Short mmCIF file of C-alpha atoms in Angstrom, two decimals:
data_model
loop_
_atom_site.label_atom_id
_atom_site.label_comp_id
_atom_site.label_asym_id
_atom_site.label_seq_id
_atom_site.Cartn_x
_atom_site.Cartn_y
_atom_site.Cartn_z
CA MET A 63 -37.86 11.19 25.60
CA LYS A 64 -36.00 13.74 23.77
CA LYS A 65 -32.71 12.44 25.29
CA ILE A 66 -33.42 8.89 24.79
CA VAL A 67 -34.06 9.49 21.01
CA VAL A 68 -30.93 11.33 20.92
CA ALA A 69 -29.09 8.51 22.51
CA PHE A 70 -30.92 6.03 20.16
CA LEU A 71 -29.81 8.14 17.01
CA THR A 72 -26.24 8.11 18.37
CA LEU A 73 -26.22 4.43 18.97
CA LEU A 74 -27.49 3.81 15.61
CA SER A 75 -25.31 5.98 13.89
CA SER A 76 -22.35 4.44 15.61
CA PHE A 77 -23.46 1.05 14.72
CA SER A 78 -23.62 1.69 10.96
CA PHE A 79 -20.34 3.58 11.23
CA SER A 80 -18.49 0.78 12.35
CA GLN A 81 -20.19 -1.88 9.96
CA GLU A 82 -17.38 -4.24 8.34
CA LEU A 83 -16.96 -3.42 4.38
CA GLU A 84 -18.04 -6.17 2.07
CA LYS A 85 -15.53 -8.79 0.63
CA SER A 86 -14.29 -6.93 -2.57
CA LEU A 87 -11.35 -5.45 -3.96
CA LEU A 88 -13.23 -3.22 -6.64
CA TRP A 89 -15.43 -0.63 -5.49
CA LYS A 90 -17.64 1.75 -7.71
CA ILE A 91 -17.73 5.45 -6.94
CA SER A 92 -20.47 7.58 -8.04
CA GLY A 93 -23.32 10.21 -6.82
CA ASN A 94 -22.16 13.94 -5.43
CA GLY A 95 -22.37 15.42 -8.82
CA LEU A 96 -20.26 12.65 -10.78
CA GLU A 97 -21.50 12.75 -14.46
CA TYR A 98 -19.32 9.33 -14.79
CA SER A 99 -18.66 6.79 -12.37
CA SER A 100 -15.14 5.64 -11.41
CA TYR A 101 -13.34 2.89 -9.51
CA LEU A 102 -11.45 2.13 -6.76
CA PHE A 103 -9.22 -1.20 -6.77
CA GLY A 104 -7.15 -2.60 -4.09
CA THR A 105 -3.92 -4.12 -5.26
CA ILE A 106 -1.12 -6.14 -3.75
CA HIS A 107 2.43 -4.93 -4.47
CA VAL A 108 4.16 -8.69 -4.22
CA THR A 109 2.09 -11.67 -5.75
CA CYS A 110 2.17 -14.97 -7.86
CA ASP A 111 -0.95 -14.32 -9.50
CA VAL A 112 -1.80 -10.73 -11.34
CA SER A 113 -5.02 -12.15 -13.41
CA LEU A 114 -8.08 -9.66 -13.16
CA ASP A 115 -11.77 -10.72 -13.12
CA ALA A 116 -14.16 -9.90 -15.62
CA ASN A 117 -15.74 -7.00 -13.35
CA THR A 118 -12.08 -5.04 -13.17
CA LEU A 119 -11.69 -5.91 -16.73
CA ASN A 120 -14.72 -4.05 -17.51
CA ALA A 121 -14.24 -0.95 -15.22
CA LEU A 122 -10.73 -0.62 -16.67
CA ASP A 123 -12.71 -0.77 -20.14
CA THR A 124 -15.35 2.04 -19.02
CA THR A 125 -12.81 4.36 -17.59
CA GLU A 126 -10.17 6.90 -19.04
CA GLN A 127 -7.27 6.89 -17.08
CA LEU A 128 -5.27 5.00 -14.57
CA PHE A 129 -4.28 6.41 -10.92
CA LEU A 130 -1.76 4.53 -9.08
CA GLU A 131 0.16 5.36 -5.78
CA LEU A 132 2.74 6.57 -7.97
CA ASP A 133 3.30 7.24 -11.66
CA MET A 134 5.16 4.06 -12.27
CA ASP A 135 4.92 4.92 -16.19
CA ASP A 136 7.62 7.81 -15.34
CA LYS A 137 10.89 6.72 -16.79
CA SER A 138 12.83 9.09 -14.30
CA MET A 139 10.91 7.09 -11.40
CA GLN A 140 13.93 4.97 -10.77
CA MET A 141 16.62 7.79 -10.73
CA GLN A 142 14.03 9.84 -8.37
CA MET A 143 13.89 6.87 -6.04
CA MET A 144 17.71 6.60 -5.81
CA LYS A 145 17.64 10.12 -4.60
CA TYR A 146 15.96 9.41 -1.73
CA MET A 147 17.08 5.87 -0.79
CA MET A 148 19.84 7.21 1.69
CA MET A 149 19.27 8.13 5.33
CA LYS A 150 19.35 11.56 6.42
CA ASP A 151 22.01 13.23 8.86
CA GLY A 152 24.49 10.82 8.09
CA SER A 153 22.93 7.78 9.83
CA LYS A 154 24.26 4.43 9.10
CA LEU A 155 23.38 0.84 9.87
CA SER A 156 26.57 -0.06 11.12
CA THR A 157 26.04 2.31 13.93
CA LEU A 158 22.15 1.78 14.46
CA LEU A 159 23.14 -1.80 15.01
CA SER A 160 25.95 -3.51 17.36
CA GLU A 161 28.85 -5.16 15.88
CA GLU A 162 27.15 -8.45 16.21
CA ASP A 163 23.86 -7.93 14.50
CA PHE A 164 25.63 -6.01 11.72
CA THR A 165 27.68 -8.93 11.08
CA LEU A 166 24.66 -10.93 11.44
CA VAL A 167 22.81 -9.14 8.78
CA ASP A 168 26.10 -8.90 6.57
CA ALA A 169 26.19 -12.72 6.42
CA PHE A 170 22.22 -12.66 5.77
CA LEU A 171 22.72 -10.30 2.69
CA LYS A 172 25.67 -11.97 1.25
CA LYS A 173 23.78 -15.24 1.31
CA ASN A 174 20.53 -14.02 -0.10
CA MET A 175 21.88 -10.93 -2.52
CA ASN A 176 25.31 -11.90 -3.02
CA MET A 177 26.12 -8.28 -1.52
CA SER A 178 27.45 -7.19 1.71
CA ALA A 179 25.86 -5.02 4.26
CA LYS A 180 28.52 -2.46 3.64
CA MET A 181 27.17 -1.61 0.32
CA PHE A 182 24.14 -0.63 2.01
CA ASP A 183 25.33 1.08 4.94
CA SER A 184 23.85 4.47 4.42
CA PHE A 185 20.51 3.12 2.70
CA LYS A 186 17.10 3.20 4.92
CA PRO A 187 17.07 -0.06 6.16
CA PHE A 188 13.40 -0.73 4.96
CA ILE A 189 14.71 -0.12 1.20
CA ILE A 190 17.19 -3.11 2.08
CA THR A 191 13.90 -5.33 3.18
CA THR A 192 11.75 -4.36 -0.21
CA MET A 193 15.13 -5.72 -1.86
CA LEU A 194 14.46 -9.06 -0.62
CA TYR A 195 10.44 -9.31 -1.48
CA PRO A 196 11.41 -11.92 -4.53
CA LYS A 197 13.00 -14.14 -2.08
CA MET A 198 9.91 -14.47 -0.06
CA ILE A 199 7.72 -15.98 -2.89
CA ASP A 200 8.19 -19.47 -4.52
CA CYS A 201 7.17 -17.98 -7.97
CA PRO A 202 8.32 -15.09 -10.39
CA PHE A 203 7.82 -11.87 -8.84
CA GLN A 204 4.84 -9.90 -10.01
CA SER A 205 2.72 -6.84 -8.89
CA VAL A 206 -0.75 -6.02 -9.81
CA GLU A 207 0.02 -2.46 -10.56
CA SER A 208 2.21 -3.71 -13.61
CA GLU A 209 -1.01 -5.64 -15.14
CA LEU A 210 -2.96 -2.78 -14.64
CA MET A 211 -0.69 -0.37 -16.44
CA LYS A 212 -0.23 -2.96 -19.04
CA ILE A 213 -4.02 -3.04 -19.62
CA SER A 214 -3.94 0.99 -19.73
CA LYS A 215 -1.53 1.28 -22.09
CA GLU A 216 -3.18 -1.27 -24.56
CA GLN A 217 -6.14 0.89 -24.32
CA ASN A 218 -4.07 4.18 -25.03
CA GLU A 219 -4.81 5.38 -21.51
CA ALA A 220 -2.65 7.87 -19.52
CA VAL A 221 -0.92 6.50 -16.25
CA PHE A 222 -0.70 8.87 -13.16
CA GLY A 223 0.14 8.91 -9.48
CA LEU A 224 -1.56 9.92 -6.40
CA GLU A 225 1.80 11.24 -4.75
CA THR A 226 5.19 11.71 -6.03
CA VAL A 227 8.13 9.57 -5.33
CA GLU A 228 9.48 11.93 -2.77
CA ASP A 229 6.05 11.76 -1.01
CA GLN A 230 6.49 7.92 -0.63
CA MET A 231 10.05 7.99 0.46
CA LYS A 232 10.04 10.54 2.96
CA VAL A 233 7.74 8.09 4.85
CA PHE A 234 10.73 6.28 5.52
CA ASP A 235 12.26 9.28 6.95
CA ALA A 236 9.42 9.61 9.60
CA ILE A 237 9.76 6.03 10.91
CA SER A 238 12.50 5.84 13.16
CA TYR A 239 15.62 4.20 11.28
CA LYS A 240 16.33 2.27 14.48
CA ILE A 241 12.99 0.21 14.31
CA GLN A 242 13.48 -0.20 10.59
CA ALA A 243 17.14 -1.55 11.41
CA ASP A 244 15.76 -3.91 14.17
CA GLU A 245 13.06 -5.44 11.61
CA LEU A 246 15.97 -6.20 9.40
CA VAL A 247 17.76 -7.98 12.29
CA LYS A 248 14.77 -9.89 12.89
CA MET A 249 14.88 -10.94 9.33
CA ALA A 250 17.89 -12.14 9.23
CA LYS A 251 17.56 -13.89 12.40
CA GLY A 252 14.59 -15.93 11.01
CA ASP A 253 16.41 -16.32 7.71
CA LEU A 254 13.22 -15.17 5.89
CA GLN A 255 10.81 -17.68 7.08
CA LYS A 256 8.68 -16.07 9.11
CA ASP A 257 8.58 -13.24 6.15
CA LYS A 258 7.71 -16.04 3.81
CA ASP A 259 5.03 -17.31 5.92
CA GLU A 260 3.44 -13.73 6.87
CA LEU A 261 3.38 -12.31 2.89
CA ASN A 262 1.96 -16.15 2.00
CA LYS A 263 -0.75 -15.38 4.51
CA MET A 264 -1.58 -12.05 3.23
CA MET A 265 -1.73 -13.24 -0.55
CA LYS A 266 -4.46 -15.73 0.68
CA ILE A 267 -6.18 -13.06 2.41
CA TYR A 268 -6.15 -10.72 -0.73
CA GLN A 269 -7.24 -13.82 -2.99
CA SER A 270 -10.31 -13.91 -0.66
CA LYS A 271 -10.97 -10.00 -1.13
CA ASP A 272 -11.20 -9.40 2.73
CA ILE A 273 -9.97 -5.83 2.80
CA GLU A 274 -10.81 -5.74 6.33
CA ALA A 275 -8.75 -8.92 7.40
CA MET A 276 -6.00 -7.20 5.52
CA LEU A 277 -5.99 -4.05 7.50
CA LYS A 278 -6.42 -6.25 10.67
CA MET A 279 -3.32 -8.36 9.84
CA MET A 280 -1.24 -5.11 9.31
CA ASN A 281 -2.34 -3.61 12.57
CA ASP A 282 -1.86 -7.41 14.66
CA SER A 283 1.70 -7.80 13.00
CA ASP A 284 4.41 -8.01 15.46
CA ASN A 285 6.61 -5.59 12.57
CA LYS A 286 6.46 -2.23 14.15
CA ILE A 287 7.13 -0.60 11.21
CA THR A 288 3.72 -1.61 10.10
CA SER A 289 2.14 -1.93 13.27
CA GLU A 290 2.97 1.28 15.24
CA ASN A 291 3.11 3.64 12.13
CA GLN A 292 -0.68 3.50 10.71
CA ASP A 293 -0.91 7.19 10.40
CA VAL A 294 2.49 7.44 8.50
CA LEU A 295 1.70 4.55 6.27
CA LEU A 296 -1.56 4.58 5.40
CA ASN A 297 -3.78 7.35 7.24
CA ASP A 298 -2.09 10.46 6.26
CA ARG A 299 -1.78 9.12 2.91
CA ASN A 300 -5.52 8.20 2.57
CA LYS A 301 -6.45 11.49 3.57
CA ASN A 302 -4.10 13.11 1.08
CA TRP A 303 -5.20 11.47 -1.77
CA ILE A 304 -8.86 12.20 -0.99
CA PRO A 305 -9.08 15.96 -2.65
CA ILE A 306 -6.75 14.40 -5.59
CA MET A 307 -9.39 11.88 -6.38
CA ILE A 308 -12.19 14.30 -6.21
CA LYS A 309 -10.68 17.08 -8.61
CA THR A 310 -9.89 13.90 -11.02
CA MET A 311 -13.17 12.04 -10.99
CA LYS A 312 -15.08 15.47 -11.72
CA ASP A 313 -12.93 15.61 -14.85
CA LYS A 314 -12.75 11.95 -16.24
CA ALA A 315 -14.02 8.44 -15.29
CA THR A 316 -10.95 7.09 -13.66
CA PHE A 317 -9.54 3.85 -12.32
CA PHE A 318 -7.66 4.12 -9.16
CA GLY A 319 -5.31 1.47 -8.11
CA VAL A 320 -3.95 1.48 -4.53
CA GLY A 321 -2.49 -1.20 -1.95
CA ALA A 322 -5.46 -3.05 -0.58
CA GLY A 323 -4.54 -2.06 2.93
CA HIS A 324 -5.85 1.48 2.23
CA LEU A 325 -9.41 0.65 1.55
CA ALA A 326 -10.94 -0.47 5.00
CA GLY A 327 -11.15 1.12 8.08
CA GLU A 328 -12.79 4.24 9.51
CA LYS A 329 -9.96 6.33 7.95
CA GLY A 330 -9.52 4.18 4.82
CA VAL A 331 -10.09 5.59 1.55
CA ILE A 332 -13.76 4.14 1.03
CA LYS A 333 -15.07 5.62 4.10
CA LEU A 334 -13.40 8.89 3.50
CA LEU A 335 -15.22 9.20 0.10
CA ARG A 336 -18.54 8.57 1.51
CA LYS A 337 -18.08 11.20 4.10
CA LYS A 338 -17.37 13.40 1.27
CA GLY A 339 -20.77 12.71 -0.15
CA TYR A 340 -19.77 9.81 -2.82
CA LYS A 341 -21.61 6.55 -2.90
CA VAL A 342 -18.73 3.81 -2.80
CA GLU A 343 -20.05 0.14 -3.30
CA ALA A 344 -18.48 -2.71 -3.81
CA VAL A 345 -18.52 -4.56 -7.22
CA GLN A 346 -19.06 -8.66 -6.70
#
C-alpha cells in the first residue's frame, strides 16, 4: 500500500511539475518574505510594436527600479561591446568558410549593408547576423527594452543589468564559430526570406503572449545556434540571474525585463523562482 501511495504522489508531482504555464508576459513575484511584490516581464528584442498594456504600465508604476539583461543605460556599453566582438585565437570568417561561401556572404553583405565581408572577417559571425535584424522587419526597428527604459527614466528610476556585456558576449565564444558562420551562409543563400518568416512568426507568438510556444519555437528551429545551445543561451544564464533577482527583490520592489524565451520551461526563470519558494503568478 505504501508503495502505491508513493508511486501516486510521484506521478502527481510529475504531472504538476510539467504543467504548461499560462499565456502571459507579465508575472507577479511575491511571498517568501518579500515585503513588496516585484514583477517579471518577457520582452522581445526586435519588434514593430512596443506598446505596453495597462497591467504592465501599472507594474512599472508600483516598482522602484528596472533590471534588464544588460544595463542599457550605461553609456560605455557600446565601447564594451566593441571589445568583445572579435573571435578569439585569430579565427577568421574567411578561413571558417570555403572560398565559394565567403564570396557568397561577401555579395550578400554588400547588397544588404553596403559593406564587404572582409570588413567583418574577425567578427563573431553571430554579431554580423544581429546587424541584419533591421532588414528582417517591414517597419522601423524597435525594442521593448528601450520602451521600458524610457518609462523608467520618466519615473526617475534607475536601470540595472542582470549580467555584464562581457557575460553576454562570451556566450558567443562558447558557441562554435563554425556553426555561427554556417548559419550566416544559410542566411545569405536564402537572401533573408526564411529569417524574415521566422521573425514574423516569433513576433506573432509574442503578441499572443504564449511563452511556452516561444520556447518551443526556439527548441525546434533549424538554426543550430538556437536549437543546439539552449544551456549556453538560456538555461545557464537563467540560473545565474536567480541569486541576483532574489537579493534585488529583498531590497526594493523591482521590475525585471528579460527576453520572453527565458521565462518558460523547467529551467526557465518562472519555475526556478518557484523552486526557491516564491509565488510567481501570471497577471492577466
